[in-house]
Amino acid sequence: MPDRLNGKVCLITGGASGIGAATARLFKDEGATVIISDVQDAAGDALADELGATYVHQDVSQEEDWKRTLGSIVSDHRGLDVLVNNAGIFRGATIEETSLEIWRQVIDVNLTGLMLGCREAIAVMKDNSGGPSGSIINISSITGFVGLASGAAYTASKGGVRLLSKSIAVHCARTYRNIRCNSVHPGTIDTPMNQAAFEASEDPAAMRDMFSNLQPIGRMIRSEEVAGAALYLASDEASAVTGTELLIDGGWLAAPNPL
Ligand code: NAD
């Protein structure tokens, strides 16, 4: 089923790397007009050039960056159909190791930045020509469901994303009918976010095995598999899907113990 996003204007935050880059690639293949935003300008520019997409520098934690980015999308494309709130950071720290600085860094990007994106995108989507319409896809994590001891702030941010998405979904359904909001929850993925931890560990191969075996399917999730979930939620096939949480976790949550 090609061209599932034909004619749709899509903004993907954190689109220079990992899941965001795979999503940009798939959305472009499916006929979307793709805008990638990130703080990694060289990588973002290079990917946009390769795909025939647009790159915008945007720090998602900054309110003025959201207003500037969406303002330029409205003036260039007259509206926005899809927002993938994908940008995120991880800081390894248990609750006992979590300084206020770590907490604020993680919450600012992963939760406050995502909230700003949802709010500002809705302000644009409600004025789309043809009436209010749009799909917001929030990339949370398996840690929106289970606690990661070594990521207290990260877990809190991803749990917040899961329920914020539902609040937004209900508000938009009642107020605008056709603006949807859903969350996506990947298991562990072999992206730069984890690769730094693998390389820093004493035994990177053992750590990769451990991360693979967290999923009952015995391997890590591929970025393209998360991009596929985002594609479904972005497309008109998901026109009645809002407020849901889509697990891309290789069966992790289905197996709370190793039996
Ligand atoms: P990644 O590090 O490859 O990509 C994250 C991107 O976000 C990077 O390009 C980075 O520059 C960008 N970014 C960071 N801070 C930003 C900011 N303030 N403003 C704009 N962009 C910013 O990691 P990834 O694994 O592709 O992560 C993408 C999303 O998936 C994140 O929200 C992450 O929490 C989530 N996730 C990742 C995993 C995993 O195992 N890698 C699992 C579940 C969920």
PDB file of C-alpha atoms in Angstrom, residues 70-222:
ATOM      1  CA  LEU A  70       5.657  25.858  13.210  1.00  0.00           C
ATOM      2  CA  GLY A  71       5.438  29.438  11.926  1.00  0.00           C
ATOM      3  CA  SER A  72       7.772  28.567   9.065  1.00  0.00           C
ATOM      4  CA  ILE A  73       5.815  25.363   8.297  1.00  0.00           C
ATOM      5  CA  VAL A  74       2.535  27.304   8.148  1.00  0.00           C
ATOM      6  CA  SER A  75       4.015  29.944   5.848  1.00  0.00           C
ATOM      7  CA  ASP A  76       5.680  27.332   3.595  1.00  0.00           C
ATOM      8  CA  HIS A  77       2.938  24.672   3.592  1.00  0.00           C
ATOM      9  CA  ARG A  78      -0.198  26.399   4.994  1.00  0.00           C
ATOM     10  CA  GLY A  79      -0.727  23.748   7.669  1.00  0.00           C
ATOM     11  CA  LEU A  80       0.479  20.655   9.508  1.00  0.00           C
ATOM     12  CA  ASP A  81      -0.996  17.158   9.278  1.00  0.00           C
ATOM     13  CA  VAL A  82       1.338  15.049  11.413  1.00  0.00           C
ATOM     14  CA  LEU A  83       3.662  15.732  14.330  1.00  0.00           C
ATOM     15  CA  VAL A  84       5.972  12.968  15.546  1.00  0.00           C
ATOM     16  CA  ASN A  85       7.293  14.049  18.935  1.00  0.00           C
ATOM     17  CA  ASN A  86      10.372  11.833  18.869  1.00  0.00           C
ATOM     18  CA  ALA A  87      13.270  13.933  20.243  1.00  0.00           C
ATOM     19  CA  GLY A  88      14.510  12.555  23.533  1.00  0.00           C
ATOM     20  CA  ILE A  89      17.492  12.118  25.809  1.00  0.00           C
ATOM     21  CA  PHE A  90      18.528   9.506  28.361  1.00  0.00           C
ATOM     22  CA  ARG A  91      20.576  10.121  31.505  1.00  0.00           C
ATOM     23  CA  GLY A  92      21.585   7.007  33.446  1.00  0.00           C
ATOM     24  CA  ALA A  93      20.819   7.734  37.106  1.00  0.00           C
ATOM     25  CA  THR A  94      18.856   5.940  39.828  1.00  0.00           C
ATOM     26  CA  ILE A  95      16.670   8.077  42.060  1.00  0.00           C
ATOM     27  CA  GLU A  96      19.576   8.310  44.535  1.00  0.00           C
ATOM     28  CA  GLU A  97      21.900   9.561  41.801  1.00  0.00           C
ATOM     29  CA  THR A  98      19.416  11.999  40.249  1.00  0.00           C
ATOM     30  CA  SER A  99      20.596  15.575  40.705  1.00  0.00           C
ATOM     31  CA  LEU A 100      18.166  18.399  40.115  1.00  0.00           C
ATOM     32  CA  GLU A 101      20.186  19.198  36.985  1.00  0.00           C
ATOM     33  CA  ILE A 102      19.702  15.685  35.533  1.00  0.00           C
ATOM     34  CA  TRP A 103      16.009  15.733  36.430  1.00  0.00           C
ATOM     35  CA  ARG A 104      15.440  19.097  34.776  1.00  0.00           C
ATOM     36  CA  GLN A 105      17.430  18.187  31.639  1.00  0.00           C
ATOM     37  CA  VAL A 106      15.438  15.023  31.033  1.00  0.00           C
ATOM     38  CA  ILE A 107      12.008  16.419  31.927  1.00  0.00           C
ATOM     39  CA  ASP A 108      12.653  19.610  29.900  1.00  0.00           C
ATOM     40  CA  VAL A 109      13.351  17.692  26.684  1.00  0.00           C
ATOM     41  CA  ASN A 110      11.262  14.520  27.025  1.00  0.00           C
ATOM     42  CA  LEU A 111       8.131  15.886  28.700  1.00  0.00           C
ATOM     43  CA  THR A 112       7.996  19.699  28.652  1.00  0.00           C
ATOM     44  CA  GLY A 113       9.296  19.830  25.069  1.00  0.00           C
ATOM     45  CA  LEU A 114       6.719  17.267  23.987  1.00  0.00           C
ATOM     46  CA  MET A 115       3.918  19.160  25.780  1.00  0.00           C
ATOM     47  CA  LEU A 116       4.905  22.367  23.970  1.00  0.00           C
ATOM     48  CA  GLY A 117       4.894  20.501  20.674  1.00  0.00           C
ATOM     49  CA  CYS A 118       1.409  19.097  21.228  1.00  0.00           C
ATOM     50  CA  ARG A 119       0.007  22.472  22.280  1.00  0.00           C
ATOM     51  CA  GLU A 120       1.564  24.394  19.407  1.00  0.00           C
ATOM     52  CA  ALA A 121       0.707  21.732  16.814  1.00  0.00           C
ATOM     53  CA  ILE A 122      -2.957  21.713  17.865  1.00  0.00           C
ATOM     54  CA  ALA A 123      -3.042  25.505  17.445  1.00  0.00           C
ATOM     55  CA  VAL A 124      -1.998  24.956  13.808  1.00  0.00           C
ATOM     56  CA  MET A 125      -4.003  21.752  13.115  1.00  0.00           C
ATOM     57  CA  LYS A 126      -7.292  23.290  14.218  1.00  0.00           C
ATOM     58  CA  ASP A 127      -6.901  25.871  11.416  1.00  0.00           C
ATOM     59  CA  ASN A 128      -6.013  23.376   8.679  1.00  0.00           C
ATOM     60  CA  SER A 129      -7.870  24.040   5.434  1.00  0.00           C
ATOM     61  CA  GLY A 130     -10.760  21.596   5.262  1.00  0.00           C
ATOM     62  CA  GLY A 131     -11.331  21.837   9.001  1.00  0.00           C
ATOM     63  CA  PRO A 132      -9.502  20.721  12.126  1.00  0.00           C
ATOM     64  CA  SER A 133      -7.457  17.591  11.426  1.00  0.00           C
ATOM     65  CA  GLY A 134      -4.164  16.004  12.322  1.00  0.00           C
ATOM     66  CA  SER A 135      -2.303  13.201  14.026  1.00  0.00           C
ATOM     67  CA  ILE A 136       0.132  13.637  16.912  1.00  0.00           C
ATOM     68  CA  ILE A 137       2.392  10.678  17.640  1.00  0.00           C
ATOM     69  CA  ASN A 138       4.311  10.784  20.903  1.00  0.00           C
ATOM     70  CA  ILE A 139       7.302   8.471  21.199  1.00  0.00           C
ATOM     71  CA  SER A 140       7.303   7.226  24.775  1.00  0.00           C
ATOM     72  CA  SER A 141       8.981   3.952  25.774  1.00  0.00           C
ATOM     73  CA  ILE A 142       8.464   0.607  27.464  1.00  0.00           C
ATOM     74  CA  THR A 143       9.464   2.690  30.498  1.00  0.00           C
ATOM     75  CA  GLY A 144       6.088   4.403  30.188  1.00  0.00           C
ATOM     76  CA  PHE A 145       4.839   1.097  31.669  1.00  0.00           C
ATOM     77  CA  VAL A 146       7.694  -0.341  33.754  1.00  0.00           C
ATOM     78  CA  GLY A 147      10.296   1.266  35.990  1.00  0.00           C
ATOM     79  CA  LEU A 148      13.905   1.382  34.834  1.00  0.00           C
ATOM     80  CA  ALA A 149      15.979   1.572  38.029  1.00  0.00           C
ATOM     81  CA  SER A 150      18.901   3.256  36.282  1.00  0.00           C
ATOM     82  CA  GLY A 151      16.738   5.910  34.656  1.00  0.00           C
ATOM     83  CA  ALA A 152      14.491   7.544  37.260  1.00  0.00           C
ATOM     84  CA  ALA A 153      13.959  10.836  35.442  1.00  0.00           C
ATOM     85  CA  TYR A 154      13.681   9.056  32.079  1.00  0.00           C
ATOM     86  CA  THR A 155      11.002   6.691  33.418  1.00  0.00           C
ATOM     87  CA  ALA A 156       9.088   9.609  34.927  1.00  0.00           C
ATOM     88  CA  SER A 157       9.248  11.517  31.647  1.00  0.00           C
ATOM     89  CA  LYS A 158       8.016   8.569  29.563  1.00  0.00           C
ATOM     90  CA  GLY A 159       5.223   7.736  32.006  1.00  0.00           C
ATOM     91  CA  GLY A 160       4.186  11.385  31.793  1.00  0.00           C
ATOM     92  CA  VAL A 161       4.134  11.200  27.994  1.00  0.00           C
ATOM     93  CA  ARG A 162       1.828   8.163  28.091  1.00  0.00           C
ATOM     94  CA  LEU A 163      -0.891   9.842  30.173  1.00  0.00           C
ATOM     95  CA  LEU A 164      -0.452  13.340  28.752  1.00  0.00           C
ATOM     96  CA  SER A 165      -1.182  11.774  25.360  1.00  0.00           C
ATOM     97  CA  LYS A 166      -4.515  10.467  26.648  1.00  0.00           C
ATOM     98  CA  SER A 167      -5.517  13.837  28.101  1.00  0.00           C
ATOM     99  CA  ILE A 168      -4.732  15.482  24.763  1.00  0.00           C
ATOM    100  CA  ALA A 169      -6.565  12.753  22.830  1.00  0.00           C
ATOM    101  CA  VAL A 170      -9.783  13.209  24.810  1.00  0.00           C
ATOM    102  CA  HIS A 171      -9.648  17.002  24.607  1.00  0.00           C
ATOM    103  CA  CYS A 172      -9.027  16.956  20.854  1.00  0.00           C
ATOM    104  CA  ALA A 173     -11.670  14.303  20.163  1.00  0.00           C
ATOM    105  CA  ARG A 174     -14.336  16.251  22.019  1.00  0.00           C
ATOM    106  CA  THR A 175     -13.334  19.668  20.720  1.00  0.00           C
ATOM    107  CA  TYR A 176     -12.110  19.042  17.183  1.00  0.00           C
ATOM    108  CA  ARG A 177     -13.248  15.436  16.384  1.00  0.00           C
ATOM    109  CA  ASN A 178     -10.485  14.805  13.860  1.00  0.00           C
ATOM    110  CA  ILE A 179      -7.262  15.699  15.689  1.00  0.00           C
ATOM    111  CA  ARG A 180      -5.808  12.498  17.145  1.00  0.00           C
ATOM    112  CA  CYS A 181      -3.038  11.840  19.662  1.00  0.00           C
ATOM    113  CA  ASN A 182      -1.418   8.487  20.465  1.00  0.00           C
ATOM    114  CA  SER A 183       1.715   7.199  22.152  1.00  0.00           C
ATOM    115  CA  VAL A 184       4.231   4.614  20.920  1.00  0.00           C
ATOM    116  CA  HIS A 185       6.244   2.484  23.337  1.00  0.00           C
ATOM    117  CA  PRO A 186       9.365   0.799  21.947  1.00  0.00           C
ATOM    118  CA  GLY A 187      11.463  -1.779  23.778  1.00  0.00           C
ATOM    119  CA  THR A 188      15.242  -1.510  23.501  1.00  0.00           C
ATOM    120  CA  ILE A 189      16.638  -0.354  20.167  1.00  0.00           C
ATOM    121  CA  ASP A 190      20.162  -0.317  18.794  1.00  0.00           C
ATOM    122  CA  THR A 191      20.335   3.473  18.238  1.00  0.00           C
ATOM    123  CA  PRO A 192      22.995   6.018  19.286  1.00  0.00           C
ATOM    124  CA  MET A 193      21.014   6.511  22.520  1.00  0.00           C
ATOM    125  CA  ASN A 194      22.066   3.002  23.650  1.00  0.00           C
ATOM    126  CA  GLN A 195      25.239   2.587  21.587  1.00  0.00           C
ATOM    127  CA  ALA A 196      27.141   4.995  23.847  1.00  0.00           C
ATOM    128  CA  ALA A 197      26.238   2.823  26.855  1.00  0.00           C
ATOM    129  CA  PHE A 198      27.275  -0.361  25.016  1.00  0.00           C
ATOM    130  CA  GLU A 199      30.669   1.060  24.080  1.00  0.00           C
ATOM    131  CA  ALA A 200      31.258   2.442  27.595  1.00  0.00           C
ATOM    132  CA  SER A 201      30.573  -0.914  29.251  1.00  0.00           C
ATOM    133  CA  GLU A 202      33.291  -3.438  30.133  1.00  0.00           C
ATOM    134  CA  ASP A 203      31.737  -6.056  27.852  1.00  0.00           C
ATOM    135  CA  PRO A 204      29.732  -4.401  25.042  1.00  0.00           C
ATOM    136  CA  ALA A 205      28.777  -7.761  23.486  1.00  0.00           C
ATOM    137  CA  ALA A 206      27.347  -9.046  26.784  1.00  0.00           C
ATOM    138  CA  MET A 207      25.433  -5.827  27.251  1.00  0.00           C
ATOM    139  CA  ARG A 208      23.983  -6.072  23.732  1.00  0.00           C
ATOM    140  CA  ASP A 209      22.894  -9.659  24.519  1.00  0.00           C
ATOM    141  CA  MET A 210      21.272  -8.517  27.737  1.00  0.00           C
ATOM    142  CA  PHE A 211      19.410  -5.726  25.921  1.00  0.00           C
ATOM    143  CA  SER A 212      18.336  -8.204  23.204  1.00  0.00           C
ATOM    144  CA  ASN A 213      16.992 -10.730  25.695  1.00  0.00           C
ATOM    145  CA  LEU A 214      14.780  -8.182  27.432  1.00  0.00           C
ATOM    146  CA  GLN A 215      12.439  -8.802  24.491  1.00  0.00           C
ATOM    147  CA  PRO A 216      10.984 -12.338  24.351  1.00  0.00           C
ATOM    148  CA  ILE A 217      11.677 -12.256  20.592  1.00  0.00           C
ATOM    149  CA  GLY A 218      15.366 -12.379  21.596  1.00  0.00           C
ATOM    150  CA  ARG A 219      16.562  -9.302  19.761  1.00  0.00           C
ATOM    151  CA  MET A 220      16.416  -5.549  19.942  1.00  0.00           C
ATOM    152  CA  ILE A 221      13.693  -3.638  18.089  1.00  0.00           C
ATOM    153  CA  ARG A 222      14.675  -2.037  14.782  1.00  0.00           C
TER     154      ARG A 222
END
